[in-house]
mmCIF file of C-alpha atoms in Angstrom:
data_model
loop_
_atom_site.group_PDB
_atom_site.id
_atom_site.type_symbol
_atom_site.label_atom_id
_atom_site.label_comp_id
_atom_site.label_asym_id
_atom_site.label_seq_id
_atom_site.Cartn_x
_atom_site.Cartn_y
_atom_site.Cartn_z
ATOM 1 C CA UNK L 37 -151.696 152.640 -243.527
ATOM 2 C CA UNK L 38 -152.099 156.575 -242.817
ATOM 3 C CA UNK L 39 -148.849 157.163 -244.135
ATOM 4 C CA UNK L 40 -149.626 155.579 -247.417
ATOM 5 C CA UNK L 41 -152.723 157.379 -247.834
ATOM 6 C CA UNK L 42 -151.036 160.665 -246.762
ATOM 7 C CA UNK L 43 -147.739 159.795 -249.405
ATOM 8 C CA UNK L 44 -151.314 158.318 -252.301
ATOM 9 C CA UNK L 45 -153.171 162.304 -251.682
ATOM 10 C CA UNK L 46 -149.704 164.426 -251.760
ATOM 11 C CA UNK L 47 -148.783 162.225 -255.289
ATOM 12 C CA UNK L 48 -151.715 163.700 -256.597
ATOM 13 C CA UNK L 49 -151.016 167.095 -258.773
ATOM 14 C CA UNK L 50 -154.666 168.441 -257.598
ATOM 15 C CA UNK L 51 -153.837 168.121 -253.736
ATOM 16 C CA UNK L 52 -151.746 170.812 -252.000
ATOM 17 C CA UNK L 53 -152.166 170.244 -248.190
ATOM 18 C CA UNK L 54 -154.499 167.445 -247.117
ATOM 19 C CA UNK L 55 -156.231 167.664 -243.879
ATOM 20 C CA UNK L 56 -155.844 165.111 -241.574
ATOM 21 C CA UNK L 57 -156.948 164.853 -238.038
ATOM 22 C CA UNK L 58 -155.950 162.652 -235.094
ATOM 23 C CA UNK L 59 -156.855 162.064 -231.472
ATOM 24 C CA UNK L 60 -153.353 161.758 -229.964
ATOM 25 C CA UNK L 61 -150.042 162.458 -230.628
ATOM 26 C CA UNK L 62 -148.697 158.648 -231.246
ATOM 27 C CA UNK L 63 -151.007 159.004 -234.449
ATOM 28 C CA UNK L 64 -149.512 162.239 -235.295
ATOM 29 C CA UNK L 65 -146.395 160.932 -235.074
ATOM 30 C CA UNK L 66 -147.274 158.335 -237.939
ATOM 31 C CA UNK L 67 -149.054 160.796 -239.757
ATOM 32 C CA UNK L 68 -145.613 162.951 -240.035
ATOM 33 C CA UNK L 69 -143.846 159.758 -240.882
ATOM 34 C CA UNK L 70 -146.180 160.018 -244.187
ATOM 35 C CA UNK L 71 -144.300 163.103 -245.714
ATOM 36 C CA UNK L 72 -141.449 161.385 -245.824
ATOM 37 C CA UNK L 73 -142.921 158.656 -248.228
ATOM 38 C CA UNK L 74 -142.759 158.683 -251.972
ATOM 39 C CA UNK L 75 -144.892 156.083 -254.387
ATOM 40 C CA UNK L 76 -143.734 155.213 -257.530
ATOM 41 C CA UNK L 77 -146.211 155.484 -259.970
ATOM 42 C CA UNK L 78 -146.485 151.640 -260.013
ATOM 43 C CA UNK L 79 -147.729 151.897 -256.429
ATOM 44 C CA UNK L 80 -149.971 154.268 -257.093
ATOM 45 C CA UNK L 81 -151.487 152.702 -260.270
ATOM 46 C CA UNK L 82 -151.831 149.498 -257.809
ATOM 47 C CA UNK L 83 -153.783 151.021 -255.318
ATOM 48 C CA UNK L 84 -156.213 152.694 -257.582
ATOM 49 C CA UNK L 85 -156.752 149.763 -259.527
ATOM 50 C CA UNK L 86 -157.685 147.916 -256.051
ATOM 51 C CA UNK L 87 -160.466 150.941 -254.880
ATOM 52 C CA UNK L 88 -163.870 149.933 -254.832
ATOM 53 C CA UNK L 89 -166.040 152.907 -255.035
ATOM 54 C CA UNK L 90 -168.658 153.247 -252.167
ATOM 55 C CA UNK L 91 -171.870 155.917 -252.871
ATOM 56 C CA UNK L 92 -171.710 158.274 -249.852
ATOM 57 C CA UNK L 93 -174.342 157.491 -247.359
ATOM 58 C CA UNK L 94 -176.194 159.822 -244.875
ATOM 59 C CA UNK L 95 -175.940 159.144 -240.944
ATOM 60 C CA UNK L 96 -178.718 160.530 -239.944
#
């Protein structure tokens, strides 16, 4: 799932280098994998239609 949302921000025209963090390397790893991925602009077009948007809420 990280790779698709790292291949979803890098399709976007706005985004030049995402940030991304991880706790250990095995999730780097997959995170790497990511740049490697290309959606077609079906793909992309099918996950936005799916987003639900959720209003930012405070933690505190």
């Amino acid at each position: 799932m990280a790779q698709v949302a790292l291949a979803w921000c890098l399709s976007k025209d706005a985004v030049t280098a995402p940030v991304v963090g991880t706790s250990n390397l095995k999730n780097l790893e997959d995170l790497i994998g990511g740049l490697d991925v290309r959606l077609s602009e079906e793909e992309v077009k099918e996950l936005e239609e799916r987003y639900v948007y959720q209003a930012i809420q405070a933690f505190y």
